[in-house]
Coordinates of C-alpha atoms in Angstrom, one line a residue:
M1 CA 49.8 -94.5 -199.5
D2 CA 48.2 -94.0 -203.4
I3 CA 49.6 -91.5 -205.5
T4 CA 46.4 -89.6 -205.4
R5 CA 46.5 -88.9 -201.5
T6 CA 50.3 -88.3 -201.5
D7 CA 49.8 -85.6 -204.0
T8 CA 46.9 -84.0 -202.2
L9 CA 49.3 -83.7 -199.0
R10 CA 52.1 -81.9 -201.0
R11 CA 49.3 -79.4 -202.0
D12 CA 47.9 -78.9 -198.8
W13 CA 51.4 -78.3 -196.7
P14 CA 54.2 -76.0 -198.1
G15 CA 57.6 -77.5 -198.8
P16 CA 60.7 -76.4 -197.0
A17 CA 61.7 -74.5 -200.3
A18 CA 58.4 -72.5 -200.3
V19 CA 58.8 -71.5 -196.6
L20 CA 62.1 -70.5 -197.1
A21 CA 60.9 -68.4 -200.2
L22 CA 58.2 -67.0 -197.7
L23 CA 60.6 -65.8 -195.1
K24 CA 63.0 -64.5 -197.7
P25 CA 66.7 -64.7 -196.3
I26 CA 68.0 -62.2 -198.9
T27 CA 66.0 -59.7 -196.4
W28 CA 67.7 -61.0 -193.1
F29 CA 71.1 -58.9 -193.7
P30 CA 70.0 -55.2 -192.7
P31 CA 68.8 -56.0 -189.3
M32 CA 71.1 -58.7 -188.2
W33 CA 73.7 -56.2 -189.4
A34 CA 72.2 -53.5 -187.3
Y35 CA 72.4 -56.0 -184.3
A36 CA 75.9 -56.7 -184.9
C37 CA 76.6 -52.6 -185.1
G38 CA 74.9 -52.6 -181.6
V39 CA 77.0 -55.2 -180.3
I40 CA 80.2 -53.7 -181.3
S41 CA 79.3 -50.2 -180.4
S42 CA 78.3 -51.0 -176.8
G43 CA 82.2 -51.2 -175.9
Q44 CA 81.2 -54.1 -174.1
P45 CA 83.9 -57.4 -174.2
L46 CA 82.7 -60.1 -177.0
S47 CA 83.9 -63.2 -176.0
P48 CA 82.0 -63.7 -172.9
S49 CA 78.9 -62.8 -175.0
L50 CA 79.1 -64.5 -178.4
I51 CA 76.4 -66.9 -177.7
A52 CA 73.9 -64.0 -176.6
A53 CA 74.9 -61.9 -179.6
A54 CA 74.6 -65.0 -181.8
L55 CA 71.0 -65.8 -180.4
G56 CA 70.4 -62.1 -180.9
M57 CA 71.3 -61.8 -184.4
L58 CA 69.1 -65.0 -184.9
L59 CA 66.0 -63.0 -183.3
A60 CA 66.8 -60.0 -185.5
G61 CA 67.3 -61.8 -188.8
P62 CA 65.7 -65.2 -189.4
L63 CA 63.0 -64.8 -186.7
L64 CA 61.7 -61.1 -186.9
C65 CA 62.5 -60.0 -190.2
G66 CA 61.3 -63.5 -191.5
T67 CA 58.0 -63.1 -189.8
S68 CA 58.0 -59.3 -191.1
Q69 CA 58.2 -61.0 -194.6
A70 CA 55.7 -63.5 -194.1
V71 CA 53.3 -61.0 -192.7
N72 CA 54.1 -58.8 -195.9
D73 CA 53.5 -61.7 -198.5
W74 CA 50.5 -62.7 -196.9
F75 CA 48.3 -59.3 -196.8
D76 CA 50.3 -58.2 -200.0
R77 CA 49.2 -61.2 -202.1
H78 CA 46.8 -59.2 -204.4
V79 CA 49.2 -57.1 -205.3
D80 CA 52.0 -59.3 -205.9
A81 CA 49.7 -61.4 -208.1
I82 CA 50.0 -58.1 -210.2
N83 CA 53.5 -57.1 -209.5
E84 CA 55.3 -60.2 -209.1
P85 CA 52.9 -63.5 -209.8
D86 CA 56.0 -65.6 -209.3
R87 CA 56.0 -65.0 -205.4
V88 CA 55.5 -68.0 -203.1
I89 CA 51.8 -67.2 -202.3
P90 CA 50.4 -65.7 -205.8
S91 CA 52.1 -68.7 -207.7
G92 CA 50.5 -71.6 -205.4
R93 CA 53.7 -72.7 -203.8
M94 CA 52.5 -71.5 -200.6
P95 CA 48.8 -73.4 -200.4
G96 CA 46.0 -72.1 -198.6
R97 CA 46.0 -70.1 -195.4
W98 CA 49.9 -71.0 -194.5
G99 CA 51.2 -67.8 -195.2
L100 CA 49.3 -66.3 -192.6
Y101 CA 49.8 -69.4 -190.0
I102 CA 53.5 -69.3 -190.6
A103 CA 53.4 -65.3 -189.6
L104 CA 51.6 -66.4 -186.8
L105 CA 54.1 -69.0 -185.5
M106 CA 57.1 -67.2 -186.3
S107 CA 55.5 -64.3 -183.9
A108 CA 55.4 -66.7 -181.4
L109 CA 58.9 -68.0 -181.8
S110 CA 60.1 -64.3 -182.2
A111 CA 58.7 -63.5 -178.7
A112 CA 60.0 -66.8 -176.8
V113 CA 63.7 -66.3 -178.2
A114 CA 63.4 -62.6 -177.0
A115 CA 62.3 -63.3 -173.4
V116 CA 65.2 -65.8 -173.1
L117 CA 67.6 -62.4 -173.8
G118 CA 66.1 -60.4 -171.1
P119 CA 63.1 -58.0 -170.3
L120 CA 64.3 -55.5 -172.4
V121 CA 65.0 -57.1 -175.3
F122 CA 61.4 -58.9 -175.1
V123 CA 59.9 -55.4 -174.9
A124 CA 61.9 -54.4 -177.9
A125 CA 61.0 -57.4 -179.6
L126 CA 57.3 -56.8 -179.4
A127 CA 57.9 -53.6 -180.5
G128 CA 59.4 -54.6 -183.5
L129 CA 56.6 -57.4 -183.8
A130 CA 53.7 -54.6 -183.9
L131 CA 55.6 -52.7 -186.4
A132 CA 55.7 -55.9 -188.8
W133 CA 52.3 -56.3 -188.3
G134 CA 51.3 -53.0 -188.7
Y135 CA 53.2 -52.3 -191.6
S136 CA 51.1 -54.7 -193.5
A137 CA 48.1 -55.5 -191.7
P138 CA 44.7 -53.8 -191.7
P139 CA 43.5 -51.7 -189.8
F140 CA 46.9 -49.7 -189.7
R141 CA 48.7 -51.0 -192.8
F142 CA 51.4 -48.5 -192.6
K143 CA 52.7 -49.3 -196.1
Q144 CA 49.5 -47.6 -197.6
N145 CA 51.3 -44.3 -197.0
G146 CA 55.5 -44.4 -198.0
W147 CA 56.0 -41.9 -195.9
I148 CA 54.9 -43.7 -192.7
G149 CA 55.3 -47.3 -193.7
N150 CA 59.1 -46.8 -194.9
S151 CA 59.9 -44.9 -191.6
A152 CA 58.6 -47.9 -189.8
V153 CA 60.7 -50.0 -191.4
G154 CA 63.6 -48.3 -191.5
L155 CA 63.4 -47.8 -187.5
S156 CA 62.5 -51.6 -187.1
Y157 CA 65.3 -52.7 -189.7
E158 CA 68.2 -50.2 -188.6
T159 CA 67.5 -48.3 -185.3
L160 CA 65.8 -51.0 -183.4
P161 CA 68.1 -53.9 -183.8
W162 CA 70.9 -51.6 -182.9
I163 CA 69.7 -50.5 -179.5
T164 CA 68.4 -54.0 -178.7
A165 CA 72.1 -55.3 -179.2
A166 CA 73.5 -52.6 -177.1
T167 CA 70.8 -53.3 -174.3
A168 CA 71.3 -57.0 -174.3
M169 CA 75.3 -56.3 -174.3
T170 CA 74.8 -53.7 -170.9
G171 CA 71.4 -54.5 -169.4
L172 CA 70.8 -51.0 -169.8
V173 CA 69.6 -48.3 -171.8
P174 CA 72.1 -47.3 -174.4
E175 CA 73.8 -43.9 -173.9
T176 CA 72.7 -40.8 -175.9
P177 CA 75.4 -41.0 -178.5
L178 CA 74.6 -44.5 -179.7
L179 CA 70.8 -43.8 -179.6
L180 CA 71.6 -40.8 -181.8
V181 CA 73.9 -42.7 -184.3
A182 CA 71.2 -45.6 -184.4
L183 CA 68.0 -43.4 -185.0
L184 CA 70.0 -41.3 -187.9
Y185 CA 71.0 -44.5 -189.8
G186 CA 67.2 -45.7 -189.3
V187 CA 65.8 -42.4 -190.6
G188 CA 68.5 -42.7 -193.9
A189 CA 67.0 -46.4 -194.2
H190 CA 63.6 -44.8 -195.5
G191 CA 65.8 -43.9 -198.8
I192 CA 66.8 -47.5 -199.1
L193 CA 63.0 -48.6 -198.6
T194 CA 62.0 -46.0 -201.1
L195 CA 64.4 -47.7 -203.8
N196 CA 62.8 -50.9 -203.2
D197 CA 59.2 -49.0 -204.2
F198 CA 60.2 -48.3 -208.0
K199 CA 60.0 -51.7 -209.0
S200 CA 56.3 -51.9 -208.1
I201 CA 54.9 -49.0 -209.6
R202 CA 52.1 -50.3 -211.7
G203 CA 50.6 -52.6 -209.0
D204 CA 51.2 -50.0 -206.5
T205 CA 49.3 -47.4 -208.5
E206 CA 46.2 -50.1 -209.0
M207 CA 45.9 -50.9 -205.7
N208 CA 46.1 -47.3 -204.2
I209 CA 49.6 -47.8 -202.4
S210 CA 50.7 -44.4 -201.9
T211 CA 54.5 -45.1 -201.9
L212 CA 56.5 -42.1 -202.7
P213 CA 57.2 -43.0 -206.5
V214 CA 53.2 -43.3 -206.9
L215 CA 52.8 -40.3 -204.6
H216 CA 55.4 -37.7 -206.0
G217 CA 56.6 -39.6 -209.7
A218 CA 59.8 -41.4 -209.9
S219 CA 62.1 -38.5 -210.7
V220 CA 61.0 -36.6 -207.3
A221 CA 60.8 -39.7 -205.5
A222 CA 64.6 -40.3 -206.3
R223 CA 65.6 -37.4 -205.4
I224 CA 63.8 -37.6 -202.0
A225 CA 65.4 -40.9 -201.4
C226 CA 69.1 -39.5 -202.3
V227 CA 68.4 -36.9 -199.6
V228 CA 67.1 -38.8 -196.9
M229 CA 69.8 -41.5 -197.5
A230 CA 72.7 -38.7 -197.1
V231 CA 71.7 -35.9 -194.6
P232 CA 71.5 -38.6 -191.7
Q233 CA 74.9 -39.7 -192.9
L234 CA 76.0 -36.2 -192.9
A235 CA 75.1 -35.6 -189.0
V236 CA 76.5 -38.7 -188.2
I237 CA 79.9 -37.2 -190.0
G238 CA 79.6 -34.1 -187.8
L239 CA 78.6 -36.0 -184.7
L240 CA 81.8 -38.4 -184.9
A241 CA 84.0 -35.3 -185.9
Y242 CA 82.5 -33.5 -182.4
W243 CA 83.1 -36.5 -180.4
S244 CA 86.7 -36.5 -181.5
L245 CA 86.7 -39.4 -184.1
P246 CA 88.2 -37.7 -187.1
Y247 CA 89.3 -41.2 -189.0
H248 CA 86.0 -42.8 -188.7
A249 CA 84.3 -39.3 -189.6
S250 CA 86.7 -39.1 -192.6
G251 CA 85.9 -42.7 -193.6
I252 CA 82.2 -42.3 -193.7
A253 CA 82.5 -39.3 -195.4
L254 CA 84.5 -40.7 -198.0
L255 CA 81.8 -43.3 -198.4
L256 CA 79.5 -40.8 -198.8
A257 CA 80.7 -39.1 -201.7
I258 CA 81.1 -42.1 -203.5
Q259 CA 77.4 -42.7 -202.9
V260 CA 76.9 -39.0 -204.4
A261 CA 78.6 -40.0 -207.3
C262 CA 76.4 -43.0 -207.7
M263 CA 73.2 -40.8 -207.0
R264 CA 73.4 -38.8 -210.2
R265 CA 73.8 -41.9 -212.4
F266 CA 70.5 -43.3 -210.7
L267 CA 69.1 -39.8 -210.9
A268 CA 69.3 -39.9 -214.7
D269 CA 67.2 -43.3 -214.5
P270 CA 65.4 -43.7 -211.5
V271 CA 63.1 -46.5 -212.6
G272 CA 65.8 -48.3 -214.6
R273 CA 68.5 -48.0 -212.4
A274 CA 66.9 -48.4 -208.7
V275 CA 68.0 -52.0 -208.3
W276 CA 71.8 -51.2 -209.4
Y277 CA 71.8 -48.3 -207.1
S278 CA 70.1 -50.3 -204.1
S279 CA 73.0 -52.7 -204.5
V280 CA 75.7 -50.4 -204.7
G281 CA 74.2 -47.5 -202.7
V282 CA 73.2 -49.7 -199.5
G283 CA 76.6 -51.8 -199.4
L284 CA 78.3 -48.4 -198.9
Y285 CA 75.7 -46.9 -196.4
V286 CA 76.0 -50.2 -194.1
S287 CA 79.4 -49.8 -194.6
G288 CA 79.4 -46.7 -192.8
M289 CA 76.9 -47.9 -190.0
M290 CA 79.6 -50.4 -189.2
L291 CA 82.3 -47.8 -189.1
A292 CA 80.5 -45.4 -186.9
A293 CA 79.8 -48.6 -184.5
F294 CA 83.3 -49.1 -183.9
G295 CA 84.0 -45.5 -183.5
L296 CA 81.1 -45.4 -181.1
R297 CA 83.1 -48.5 -179.2
Q298 CA 86.7 -46.8 -179.4
A299 CA 85.0 -44.0 -177.5
F300 CA 83.3 -45.7 -175.1
L301 CA 86.3 -47.9 -174.4
T302 CA 88.5 -44.6 -173.8
T303 CA 87.0 -41.4 -173.0
P304 CA 83.3 -41.3 -172.4
I305 CA 81.3 -39.3 -174.9
G306 CA 78.1 -37.5 -174.6

């Protein structure tokens, strides 16, 4: 094969590094963490279910989340050319329509793995895929509105994996306390997604994508993000205290107090400090998730709650 032919093939097929860049491994952490919270909070023995738990985390992170990243990058390639031209599709490292082909292949693989974990998990995975495509693809394109789009992502990144994991562990629909905590953390994740919107205000404005910073301005959007992150955590603290889990409630209260201190610095310069607060505040937020999961586990293993 001559050099010209080899160069043509390289341009027609994406390299492994380009595929990995499209799937964005750094974004897999939130749903995998939420899935781990679901496994722990289910109250089921961990050792007999390690393989199923590992498969579920693979489904939540690399497969479903990776699919959502591929879908989003394909349908956002025009706005990314303005906001982040170095991304894998606008930069040309992902040639032709390969971004779309990979999104379709990942969707099929996600559904196949979910089917192995049981019918309830399969249904949950289909719901996750529907949200992933609806978020980015027309005609729905939920991301056109920051209130709707960020709600869809928050629920699919935090609530859905948490509930799916608990369902996979028990074979049953989770009990109400677990559903409540998972839902509250999914609602709070709306604020986390808003933090991610500050870096793309210019391109979103040009492309008529109504994120909260575009709709309300950076200062107001920052306040909304902080309130949306804090209020669900306050509710979780109250629920854990009501369920006689004072140590877990106090731990989350401490984590929230540190977040509030960081929020004050973030609010002084929302655009300049959004990335900083995302890295600091989100770490504290998800630590509280795991603490709540261990609290639920303790409650389910001792006295039933509800």
